Amino acid sequence: MPADMDNSSVMNDSTASGDASASSSGNQAAAPPTSSAKKKRNLPGMPDPDAEVIALSPKTLLATNRFVCEICNKGFQRDQNLQLHRRGHNLPWKLRQRSSKEVKKRVYVCPELTCVHHDPSRALGDLTGIKKHFCRKHGEKKWKCDKCSKKYAVQSDWKAHSKICGTREYKCDCGTLFSRRDSFITHRAFCDALAEESAKAQTVEALPAPTADDEEPKLQTLASSSPPPSVAAQPPPPAALASSALPVQNPEGPENPKQSPAPPQILEETSVVTSLTGSCGSSSSSSSHGSTSSSVFASLFASSTTSGSMQSQTPEFTDLFRAVARPENASEVVASSSTEPISLCLATSHGSSIFGTAGQERRQYAPAPQPAMSATALLQKAAQIGAAATNASLLRGFGIVSSASASSGQQEWSGRGIESDSASLAAGLGLGLPCDGGSSLKELMLGTPSVFGPKHTTLDLLGLGMAAGGGPSGGFSALMTSIGGGLDVAAAAAASFGGSGEYSGKDMGRGS
Amino acid sequence: MKTELRGNNTPISLQNPNLFDSPQSSILSGALKGCLGSLDGACIEKLLLHCASALESNDVTLAQQVMWVLNNVASPVGDPNQRLTSWFLKALISRVSRVCPTPMNLNGNSSPQRRLMTVTELAGYVDLIPWHRFGFCASNSAIFKAIQGYNKVHILDLSITHCMQWPTLIDTLAKRPEGPPSVRISVPSWRPPVPPLLNVSSEEVGQRLGNFAKFKDVPFEFNVIGEQPTVPSSPCISTLEYSSLQYDFLLNQVLNPSTLKLEDDEALVINCQNWLRYLPDEQNNGASQEISCRDIFLNRIKDLNPCIITVVDEDSELDVSNLTSRITTCFNYLWIPFDALETFLSKDNSQRIEYEADIGHKIENIIAFEGTQRIERLESGTKFSQRMRNNGFFSVPFCEETISEVKFLLDEHASGWGMKKEDDMLVLTWKGHNSVYATAWVPCGFDD
């Protein structure tokens, strides 16, 4: 039976062998556009729309001897080996031939439901690939490199890594270490350290284990790349620090009789500092992204050096730059999202109650207090008070509505009323998830007017005050219906309060 | 994946009649997060599509509601799906706000300022994943081969990565057995306003390159081509006028033999890296002409008689007028870098977030803008190759050396990266999916 796995088509594999794969059950639970047996067509990103999608079970994927001789039941890791072996059985001509000639292209999906490669449109083209992927992503990392601490689930990955681990290290004058030559070269070309080095007579590269393509005989002494040059070379410190670094630098060049004269160094650093200040200023002027600049400078130091030389100075710089670039709406940067203020954070980060007392939500939507109020914050506010239902619309909260009667001639925003027919809204987005407070959850999602105070019939973008027009929002029900298929899985899982743990939400899971 | 909009009368059964129970406050947010956080990619894609069709049909209510849900899924520091969603949502919101002028964006520029990097940061940025380095490696190798025998090389560099490609070529040329040629690099003084953005000028970049070339004993010259008139961001000039100004600048000042100071004994190399997609592809003004600006540009390149043209770009068809299909294609393509970054960088890694933000910038342009403001007009590698052939170019196959160089490069990165040959192209793949293509061309009838 296992010998059929290679040749037979899709679902027969897993069901025949009795390994009820997660994928097959998952496929049936949802009513998705495809099951693993069907081919997806015309999907962008799908390598070959006519390829046959094969879903193997985890057990099959992990099995090392998948190819079993039907005559003596000996197992082999590779099909070629099996075929070689079969010849030894002196089979009559007919049996020597493979059962069917499969010319069809095959792609394989990962059995792990939450995995991005579970979706046929993200299938992998070869069996070895999917096996390795499964091990790497969902398997236990049994192999560990003894030089560094990296762990691997696939033995060949581990072997490949061990070969190169620590064999090549390139060090720039500024102290940064590189394991790849091209990154090293590129960095070196633009590194500030080069400008100082260019006056030096001898410059070298440090290569613990020289490789064939590295014939440069010059060897860079590490002594010359001492901290002070690295200070100058790094994303420039504030002027004060730069000037203090300078006097240190000059006497420090150990093997360099011809020092590059001080003035150019000062110039270089000053100009760089200026540009830093410039960008600092410009970034703080765009107030809603003020916090970007603080993270900018934080990341300047965080990411730009791997050597220890700057580490001790990093916190001070970070604080310094944070002070310099104090964003006006630092409070808008929600705690959970550390660096990107433009980002959209989960609503949960605002701890205040989601359902403001009825009637108060209007005041919460006073015209955006600062123009810098980020989309994030506004959406979160919307979430707090039940986005769609409020009198002041979600997008009005952005400040998108300039005046109550602003006419946007170009656009016809037909005012469609919020459903007073809560029934149709109730099923809502199909996310009728009976978690705790499930019914209220739906309310939240749908923003049933009755919860939020005065029932309003209009939810139009511009607040044009148009009466509730057009009947039920057909689009909405269509949304619910069409999503229902996919979300039923979520609903079903959640129905058991917490689900079966299939939804780790970690990987990019696709249509189950 | 077509969205199906049904009629108005679809009956929907109540799942819970007790709709009006009093809400429980913050527990709900947790529950909501827990449930929605587990939406998988297919659902998110559907939500995005519904939002798009809602926008297209002016169904504001639906659009808002979907966006609200998406907002609860999205997180720029979550898993790749959540991160990708957050950028898509942002783009959708941007699209909506574009059609409703607000005090915030009346000046026409509501795009957030992107961070300016230092050159060394950019050097690290382009090597985070082989997305760029793949193109650099393949192109440099093809260029190296093509200029064999020449003592002078002139490279016209049309790219958005600020000359990050050249140090490795200079390094290779320095080690040429017959000695390095003298190298001249020209860049236009204008580049599309897209990330990655530098905090220094092109001249400064060129100066550093010059230092490096000197260090490697390669004769070197760097020029910034063209005097671009600074266009004020006043509302007087329409975006159409602005974009045709840029286009004219490119054609007349940059692809101009005299401004380029072309010399006969020089090998001319034209390097287009993530560049051609910014050239408009609509039919030219003349009603009788069926040739687009992009084709005109290519023909002008041909006229310069370069000895090789290297073209690298992303392999996806993103220049379609239908919003819904743009969203789908975009979502089913840009998951790749997000997935790749996830494999080796932590969720709050700042380099990763920055890289993703730059992709978000691209997403925003593709989704939120139309007309001349939508400058991202990417076409697939296959289509592009056909265009080149139609315009009278021969493809130069990549030799075995190049292929093994690229393979070597990819071996040093995460194990999902691969490469394949597809007709004339070398294609970078992530887990088998096409991401970036590299090609090399000569004009038919190239005069050596």
Short mmCIF file of N, CA, C and O in Angstrom, two decimals, chain A residues 45 117 121-124 168 180-183 186 188 190 192 203 216 296 300 339 342-344 346-348 354-355 383 387 400 412-413 426-427 429 432-433 435 439 442-443 450 461 474 476 479-480 482-483 487 505-506 509-511, chain B residues 8 12 14-16 18-21 23 28-29 35 39-41 45 47 50 58 60 62 65-66 68-69 72 74 76 79-81 86 89-90 96 100 102 113 115 121 127 133 171 208 215-216 332 335 350 353 409 412-413 415 431 433:
data_model
loop_
_atom_site.label_atom_id
_atom_site.label_comp_id
_atom_site.label_asym_id
_atom_site.label_seq_id
_atom_site.Cartn_x
_atom_site.Cartn_y
_atom_site.Cartn_z
N GLY A 45 0.07 33.39 -8.26
CA GLY A 45 0.96 32.80 -7.28
C GLY A 45 0.99 31.29 -7.40
O GLY A 45 1.86 30.63 -6.88
N HIS A 117 1.68 26.78 3.73
CA HIS A 117 1.77 25.85 2.61
C HIS A 117 0.69 24.80 2.64
O HIS A 117 0.74 23.84 1.87
N SER A 121 -2.52 27.02 -3.23
CA SER A 121 -1.88 28.05 -4.03
C SER A 121 -0.49 28.38 -3.52
O SER A 121 0.25 29.10 -4.15
N ARG A 122 -0.14 27.84 -2.36
CA ARG A 122 1.22 28.03 -1.86
C ARG A 122 1.93 26.70 -1.77
O ARG A 122 2.81 26.48 -0.96
N ALA A 123 1.50 25.79 -2.61
CA ALA A 123 2.08 24.45 -2.54
C ALA A 123 3.52 24.47 -3.00
O ALA A 123 3.96 25.37 -3.71
N LEU A 124 4.23 23.46 -2.61
CA LEU A 124 5.63 23.35 -3.02
C LEU A 124 5.75 22.31 -4.11
O LEU A 124 5.01 21.34 -4.16
N ARG A 168 34.33 31.31 7.55
CA ARG A 168 34.66 32.58 6.93
C ARG A 168 34.08 33.71 7.73
O ARG A 168 32.89 33.74 8.00
N ARG A 180 29.12 36.75 4.96
CA ARG A 180 29.06 36.64 3.50
C ARG A 180 29.95 37.69 2.89
O ARG A 180 29.96 38.85 3.30
N ARG A 181 30.63 37.28 1.87
CA ARG A 181 31.61 38.17 1.29
C ARG A 181 30.96 39.36 0.60
O ARG A 181 31.44 40.48 0.70
N ASP A 182 29.87 39.11 -0.09
CA ASP A 182 29.28 40.23 -0.83
C ASP A 182 28.73 41.29 0.11
O ASP A 182 28.84 42.49 -0.16
N SER A 183 28.16 40.85 1.23
CA SER A 183 27.69 41.87 2.18
C SER A 183 28.86 42.64 2.74
O SER A 183 28.79 43.85 2.95
N THR A 186 30.14 45.15 0.07
CA THR A 186 29.24 46.27 -0.09
C THR A 186 29.31 47.22 1.10
O THR A 186 29.38 48.44 0.96
N ARG A 188 31.73 47.55 3.15
CA ARG A 188 33.05 48.17 3.18
C ARG A 188 33.14 49.36 2.25
O ARG A 188 33.75 50.38 2.56
N PHE A 190 31.01 51.45 1.45
CA PHE A 190 30.33 52.66 1.89
C PHE A 190 30.63 53.02 3.33
O PHE A 190 30.20 54.05 3.81
N ASP A 192 32.25 54.38 6.61
CA ASP A 192 33.07 55.55 6.91
C ASP A 192 34.51 55.18 7.16
O ASP A 192 35.41 55.96 6.90
N THR A 203 46.23 47.77 3.79
CA THR A 203 44.95 47.39 4.37
C THR A 203 44.69 45.94 4.03
O THR A 203 45.05 45.46 2.98
N GLU A 216 43.22 37.97 -1.88
CA GLU A 216 43.94 39.16 -1.45
C GLU A 216 44.95 38.83 -0.37
O GLU A 216 44.60 38.32 0.69
N VAL A 296 13.90 55.09 14.94
CA VAL A 296 14.95 55.14 13.93
C VAL A 296 16.30 55.10 14.58
O VAL A 296 17.15 54.28 14.28
N LEU A 300 19.08 52.43 14.55
CA LEU A 300 20.38 52.74 13.98
C LEU A 300 21.45 51.99 14.75
O LEU A 300 22.35 51.41 14.19
N THR A 339 7.53 49.82 17.37
CA THR A 339 8.31 50.69 16.50
C THR A 339 7.54 51.43 15.42
O THR A 339 7.91 52.51 15.03
N ILE A 342 2.71 53.95 12.37
CA ILE A 342 1.73 53.93 11.33
C ILE A 342 0.93 52.64 11.39
O ILE A 342 -0.09 52.50 10.80
N SER A 343 1.47 51.75 12.13
CA SER A 343 0.88 50.41 12.14
C SER A 343 -0.51 50.43 12.74
O SER A 343 -0.90 51.35 13.44
N LEU A 344 -1.20 49.41 12.46
CA LEU A 344 -2.54 49.26 13.01
C LEU A 344 -2.46 48.24 14.12
O LEU A 344 -2.17 47.09 13.89
N LEU A 346 -3.77 46.02 17.36
CA LEU A 346 -4.99 45.35 17.77
C LEU A 346 -5.74 46.23 18.75
O LEU A 346 -5.16 46.93 19.54
N ALA A 347 -7.01 46.11 18.65
CA ALA A 347 -7.85 46.98 19.47
C ALA A 347 -7.63 46.74 20.93
O ALA A 347 -7.90 47.59 21.75
N THR A 348 -7.15 45.58 21.25
CA THR A 348 -7.08 45.22 22.65
C THR A 348 -6.11 46.07 23.44
O THR A 348 -6.13 46.08 24.64
N ILE A 354 -14.72 48.66 25.99
CA ILE A 354 -15.04 48.74 24.58
C ILE A 354 -16.36 49.45 24.36
O ILE A 354 -16.52 50.27 23.48
N PHE A 355 -17.26 49.15 25.23
CA PHE A 355 -18.56 49.79 25.06
C PHE A 355 -18.65 50.99 25.98
O PHE A 355 -18.90 50.87 27.15
N ALA A 383 -13.06 50.81 17.43
CA ALA A 383 -13.26 49.47 17.96
C ALA A 383 -13.82 49.55 19.36
O ALA A 383 -14.67 48.76 19.75
N ALA A 387 -17.33 49.95 16.15
CA ALA A 387 -17.02 50.77 14.99
C ALA A 387 -18.21 51.16 14.16
O ALA A 387 -18.57 52.31 14.05
N ILE A 400 -11.81 62.69 8.22
CA ILE A 400 -12.02 62.67 6.78
C ILE A 400 -13.17 63.58 6.39
O ILE A 400 -13.19 64.19 5.34
N GLU A 412 -20.27 59.49 -5.11
CA GLU A 412 -21.63 59.32 -4.62
C GLU A 412 -21.59 58.35 -3.48
O GLU A 412 -21.50 57.15 -3.66
N TRP A 413 -21.60 58.90 -2.35
CA TRP A 413 -21.64 58.02 -1.19
C TRP A 413 -23.10 57.88 -0.80
O TRP A 413 -23.64 58.67 -0.08
N ALA A 426 -26.96 39.99 12.62
CA ALA A 426 -26.53 39.15 13.72
C ALA A 426 -25.56 38.08 13.24
O ALA A 426 -24.50 37.88 13.79
N ALA A 427 -25.99 37.41 12.22
CA ALA A 427 -25.06 36.43 11.68
C ALA A 427 -23.81 37.16 11.24
O ALA A 427 -22.73 36.63 11.22
N LEU A 429 -20.75 38.85 10.28
CA LEU A 429 -19.63 38.46 9.45
C LEU A 429 -19.37 36.98 9.53
O LEU A 429 -18.30 36.51 9.20
N GLY A 432 -20.05 34.52 14.17
CA GLY A 432 -20.89 34.29 15.33
C GLY A 432 -20.15 33.35 16.25
O GLY A 432 -20.41 32.16 16.34
N LEU A 433 -19.18 33.87 16.85
CA LEU A 433 -18.31 33.01 17.63
C LEU A 433 -18.81 32.98 19.04
O LEU A 433 -18.72 33.96 19.76
N CYS A 435 -17.87 32.57 21.77
CA CYS A 435 -16.91 32.61 22.86
C CYS A 435 -17.60 33.26 24.04
O CYS A 435 -18.78 33.52 24.00
N SER A 439 -22.62 36.64 22.21
CA SER A 439 -23.65 37.46 21.60
C SER A 439 -23.23 38.92 21.59
O SER A 439 -23.41 39.64 20.63
N LYS A 442 -20.90 39.59 18.88
CA LYS A 442 -21.51 39.88 17.60
C LYS A 442 -21.96 41.34 17.55
O LYS A 442 -21.82 42.02 16.57
N GLU A 443 -22.50 41.74 18.67
CA GLU A 443 -22.92 43.14 18.73
C GLU A 443 -21.76 44.05 18.44
O GLU A 443 -21.86 45.01 17.70
N SER A 450 -28.96 49.59 18.75
CA SER A 450 -29.69 49.67 20.01
C SER A 450 -28.75 49.65 21.20
O SER A 450 -29.08 50.11 22.27
N LEU A 461 -20.46 58.22 5.04
CA LEU A 461 -19.09 58.65 5.21
C LEU A 461 -19.00 60.14 5.50
O LEU A 461 -18.26 60.61 6.32
N GLY A 474 -27.10 44.71 0.97
CA GLY A 474 -26.92 43.41 0.33
C GLY A 474 -25.48 42.98 0.35
O GLY A 474 -25.15 41.83 0.49
N PHE A 476 -23.37 43.38 2.53
CA PHE A 476 -22.95 42.86 3.82
C PHE A 476 -23.32 41.40 3.97
O PHE A 476 -22.54 40.58 4.43
N LEU A 479 -21.15 39.43 1.96
CA LEU A 479 -19.86 39.30 2.63
C LEU A 479 -19.90 38.16 3.61
O LEU A 479 -19.07 37.27 3.65
N MET A 480 -20.93 38.21 4.42
CA MET A 480 -21.05 37.19 5.45
C MET A 480 -21.13 35.82 4.83
O MET A 480 -20.48 34.89 5.24
N SER A 482 -20.26 34.74 1.87
CA SER A 482 -19.10 34.20 1.16
C SER A 482 -17.95 33.94 2.09
O SER A 482 -17.14 33.07 1.86
N ILE A 483 -17.91 34.71 3.15
CA ILE A 483 -16.83 34.45 4.10
C ILE A 483 -17.19 33.28 4.96
O ILE A 483 -16.34 32.56 5.46
N LEU A 487 -14.95 30.97 7.39
CA LEU A 487 -14.96 31.29 8.81
C LEU A 487 -15.71 30.26 9.62
O LEU A 487 -15.65 30.24 10.82
N GLY A 505 -2.39 30.26 14.96
CA GLY A 505 -2.29 31.61 14.42
C GLY A 505 -0.86 32.04 14.17
O GLY A 505 -0.58 33.17 13.90
N LYS A 506 0.01 31.09 14.28
CA LYS A 506 1.41 31.49 14.13
C LYS A 506 1.81 31.59 12.68
O LYS A 506 2.44 32.53 12.26
N GLY A 509 -1.68 30.45 7.84
CA GLY A 509 -2.54 29.34 7.46
C GLY A 509 -3.49 29.78 6.38
O GLY A 509 -3.92 30.92 6.33
N ARG A 510 -3.77 28.90 5.49
CA ARG A 510 -4.69 29.24 4.43
C ARG A 510 -5.75 28.17 4.33
O ARG A 510 -5.61 27.09 4.84
N GLY A 511 -6.71 28.51 3.60
CA GLY A 511 -7.97 27.78 3.46
C GLY A 511 -7.97 26.32 3.87
O GLY A 511 -7.35 25.49 3.24
N ASN B 8 -30.14 40.96 -2.49
CA ASN B 8 -30.41 41.54 -1.18
C ASN B 8 -31.16 40.64 -0.25
O ASN B 8 -31.31 40.93 0.92
N ILE B 12 -30.78 35.08 6.38
CA ILE B 12 -29.69 34.68 7.27
C ILE B 12 -30.26 34.39 8.63
O ILE B 12 -30.97 35.19 9.20
N LEU B 14 -30.59 33.74 12.50
CA LEU B 14 -30.01 34.22 13.73
C LEU B 14 -29.27 33.09 14.42
O LEU B 14 -29.79 32.00 14.55
N GLN B 15 -28.10 33.41 14.80
CA GLN B 15 -27.40 32.37 15.53
C GLN B 15 -27.64 32.48 17.01
O GLN B 15 -27.51 31.54 17.76
N ASN B 16 -27.91 33.65 17.41
CA ASN B 16 -28.19 33.81 18.84
C ASN B 16 -29.23 34.90 19.01
O ASN B 16 -28.99 36.05 18.68
N ASN B 18 -30.31 36.30 21.54
CA ASN B 18 -30.12 37.28 22.61
C ASN B 18 -29.07 38.30 22.25
O ASN B 18 -27.99 38.37 22.81
N LEU B 19 -29.47 39.09 21.31
CA LEU B 19 -28.50 40.04 20.79
C LEU B 19 -28.22 41.17 21.74
O LEU B 19 -27.19 41.82 21.68
N PHE B 20 -29.19 41.40 22.56
CA PHE B 20 -29.06 42.66 23.27
C PHE B 20 -28.66 42.47 24.71
O PHE B 20 -28.97 43.28 25.57
N ASP B 21 -27.98 41.39 24.97
CA ASP B 21 -27.44 41.26 26.31
C ASP B 21 -26.43 42.36 26.55
O ASP B 21 -25.80 42.87 25.64
N PRO B 23 -23.24 44.09 27.21
CA PRO B 23 -21.89 43.75 26.77
C PRO B 23 -20.94 43.60 27.94
O PRO B 23 -21.10 44.21 28.97
N LEU B 28 -14.24 41.10 26.11
CA LEU B 28 -14.61 40.92 24.72
C LEU B 28 -13.44 41.17 23.80
O LEU B 28 -13.24 40.48 22.82
N SER B 29 -12.70 42.21 24.15
CA SER B 29 -11.59 42.51 23.27
C SER B 29 -10.64 41.33 23.21
O SER B 29 -10.14 40.97 22.15
N CYS B 35 -10.27 35.11 18.68
CA CYS B 35 -10.94 34.47 17.58
C CYS B 35 -10.45 34.98 16.24
O CYS B 35 -10.18 34.23 15.33
N LEU B 39 -7.76 33.93 12.07
CA LEU B 39 -8.22 33.92 10.69
C LEU B 39 -7.04 33.61 9.79
O LEU B 39 -5.98 34.17 9.95
N ASP B 40 -7.27 32.73 8.88
CA ASP B 40 -6.14 32.39 8.04
C ASP B 40 -6.11 33.23 6.78
O ASP B 40 -6.98 34.05 6.53
N GLY B 41 -5.10 33.00 6.00
CA GLY B 41 -4.84 33.85 4.84
C GLY B 41 -5.99 33.90 3.86
O GLY B 41 -6.29 34.95 3.29
N GLU B 45 -7.85 37.26 2.74
CA GLU B 45 -7.91 37.65 1.33
C GLU B 45 -9.34 37.95 0.94
O GLU B 45 -9.62 38.93 0.24
N LEU B 47 -11.71 38.94 2.87
CA LEU B 47 -12.10 40.21 3.48
C LEU B 47 -11.57 41.38 2.68
O LEU B 47 -12.28 42.37 2.43
N HIS B 50 -13.62 41.78 -0.39
CA HIS B 50 -14.92 42.37 -0.14
C HIS B 50 -14.79 43.86 0.12
O HIS B 50 -15.63 44.66 -0.32
N ASN B 58 -19.01 51.75 -3.99
CA ASN B 58 -19.41 52.82 -3.10
C ASN B 58 -20.25 52.37 -1.93
O ASN B 58 -21.05 53.13 -1.41
N VAL B 60 -20.17 52.15 1.33
CA VAL B 60 -19.33 52.63 2.41
C VAL B 60 -19.49 51.82 3.68
O VAL B 60 -18.53 51.51 4.37
N LEU B 62 -20.37 48.74 4.15
CA LEU B 62 -19.69 47.45 4.09
C LEU B 62 -18.19 47.64 4.20
O LEU B 62 -17.50 46.94 4.93
N GLN B 65 -17.19 48.29 7.70
CA GLN B 65 -17.31 47.13 8.57
C GLN B 65 -16.19 46.14 8.33
O GLN B 65 -15.60 45.60 9.27
N VAL B 66 -15.90 45.93 7.07
CA VAL B 66 -14.80 45.00 6.78
C VAL B 66 -13.49 45.54 7.32
O VAL B 66 -12.68 44.82 7.89
N TRP B 68 -13.08 47.40 9.76
CA TRP B 68 -13.05 47.28 11.21
C TRP B 68 -12.62 45.88 11.62
O TRP B 68 -11.83 45.70 12.55
N VAL B 69 -13.14 44.91 10.93
CA VAL B 69 -12.74 43.54 11.24
C VAL B 69 -11.26 43.34 10.94
O VAL B 69 -10.50 42.79 11.74
N ASN B 72 -8.95 44.44 13.48
CA ASN B 72 -8.77 43.58 14.64
C ASN B 72 -7.91 42.36 14.35
O ASN B 72 -7.48 41.67 15.25
N ALA B 74 -5.32 42.71 12.06
CA ALA B 74 -4.01 43.22 11.62
C ALA B 74 -3.10 43.54 12.79
O ALA B 74 -3.52 44.01 13.83
N PRO B 76 1.18 44.87 12.91
CA PRO B 76 2.46 44.93 12.21
C PRO B 76 3.56 44.13 12.90
O PRO B 76 4.65 43.99 12.36
N ASP B 79 2.07 37.70 13.23
CA ASP B 79 2.60 36.71 12.28
C ASP B 79 2.51 37.29 10.87
O ASP B 79 1.91 38.35 10.66
N PRO B 80 3.13 36.64 9.92
CA PRO B 80 3.19 37.25 8.58
C PRO B 80 1.84 37.65 8.02
O PRO B 80 1.72 38.71 7.39
N ASN B 81 0.83 36.83 8.26
CA ASN B 81 -0.50 37.19 7.77
C ASN B 81 -0.98 38.49 8.38
O ASN B 81 -1.50 39.37 7.70
N SER B 86 -1.99 44.23 7.92
CA SER B 86 -1.97 45.60 8.44
C SER B 86 -1.57 46.58 7.35
O SER B 86 -2.11 47.68 7.26
N LEU B 89 -4.55 46.90 4.95
CA LEU B 89 -5.61 47.71 5.53
C LEU B 89 -5.25 49.18 5.46
O LEU B 89 -6.06 50.04 5.10
N LYS B 90 -4.02 49.44 5.77
CA LYS B 90 -3.58 50.82 5.71
C LYS B 90 -3.75 51.39 4.31
O LYS B 90 -4.17 52.51 4.10
N VAL B 96 -9.52 55.12 0.68
CA VAL B 96 -10.78 55.76 1.03
C VAL B 96 -10.56 57.23 1.32
O VAL B 96 -11.31 58.09 0.87
N CYS B 100 -12.00 61.01 -0.24
CA CYS B 100 -12.65 62.00 0.58
C CYS B 100 -11.58 62.95 1.08
O CYS B 100 -10.90 62.64 2.04
N THR B 102 -9.49 65.41 2.95
CA THR B 102 -9.56 65.84 4.34
C THR B 102 -8.53 66.92 4.56
O THR B 102 -7.63 67.08 3.77
N GLN B 113 6.15 60.19 5.75
CA GLN B 113 7.54 60.28 5.37
C GLN B 113 8.25 59.00 5.72
O GLN B 113 8.14 58.51 6.83
N ARG B 115 11.55 56.78 6.46
CA ARG B 115 12.80 57.05 7.13
C ARG B 115 13.93 57.08 6.13
O ARG B 115 13.95 56.34 5.15
N GLU B 121 23.53 51.47 6.45
CA GLU B 121 22.28 50.79 6.75
C GLU B 121 21.67 50.22 5.48
O GLU B 121 21.15 49.10 5.46
N ASP B 127 20.91 43.34 1.86
CA ASP B 127 21.39 41.97 2.05
C ASP B 127 20.59 41.20 3.08
O ASP B 127 20.97 40.08 3.44
N ARG B 133 20.03 41.19 -3.81
CA ARG B 133 21.36 40.65 -4.09
C ARG B 133 21.33 39.66 -5.24
O ARG B 133 22.29 39.55 -6.01
N ASP B 171 34.91 45.13 -7.23
CA ASP B 171 35.82 44.17 -6.63
C ASP B 171 36.22 43.08 -7.62
O ASP B 171 37.39 42.70 -7.72
N ARG B 208 31.79 57.94 -2.19
CA ARG B 208 32.21 56.76 -1.42
C ARG B 208 32.59 55.62 -2.34
O ARG B 208 33.56 54.89 -2.09
N PHE B 215 40.65 52.47 -3.59
CA PHE B 215 41.21 51.47 -2.69
C PHE B 215 41.51 50.17 -3.42
O PHE B 215 42.47 49.46 -3.13
N LYS B 216 40.69 49.88 -4.42
CA LYS B 216 40.89 48.66 -5.19
C LYS B 216 41.70 48.90 -6.45
O LYS B 216 41.83 48.01 -7.29
N ASN B 332 -1.14 37.71 -2.99
CA ASN B 332 -0.58 36.40 -3.28
C ASN B 332 0.84 36.47 -3.79
O ASN B 332 1.41 35.46 -4.17
N TRP B 335 3.30 38.00 0.02
CA TRP B 335 3.47 37.13 1.19
C TRP B 335 4.89 36.58 1.22
O TRP B 335 5.40 36.22 2.28
N SER B 350 13.74 45.42 14.27
CA SER B 350 13.46 46.69 13.62
C SER B 350 13.80 46.68 12.13
O SER B 350 13.13 47.32 11.33
N ILE B 353 10.85 45.12 10.45
CA ILE B 353 9.70 46.01 10.42
C ILE B 353 9.90 47.09 9.38
O ILE B 353 8.98 47.45 8.63
N LEU B 409 25.48 32.00 -3.87
CA LEU B 409 24.91 33.08 -3.08
C LEU B 409 23.71 32.59 -2.30
O LEU B 409 23.57 32.84 -1.10
N GLU B 412 23.99 30.55 0.83
CA GLU B 412 24.38 31.23 2.06
C GLU B 412 23.19 31.88 2.76
O GLU B 412 23.33 32.44 3.83
N HIS B 413 22.06 31.82 2.12
CA HIS B 413 20.87 32.38 2.76
C HIS B 413 19.98 31.25 3.25
O HIS B 413 20.31 30.08 3.12
N SER B 415 17.18 28.45 3.73
CA SER B 415 17.09 27.35 2.80
C SER B 415 15.88 27.39 1.89
O SER B 415 15.74 26.55 1.01
N LYS B 431 10.58 29.01 -1.80
CA LYS B 431 9.76 27.82 -1.69
C LYS B 431 9.06 27.52 -3.01
O LYS B 431 7.89 27.14 -3.04
N HIS B 433 8.15 29.56 -5.35
CA HIS B 433 7.33 30.60 -5.96
C HIS B 433 8.22 31.72 -6.50
O HIS B 433 9.13 32.17 -5.82
#
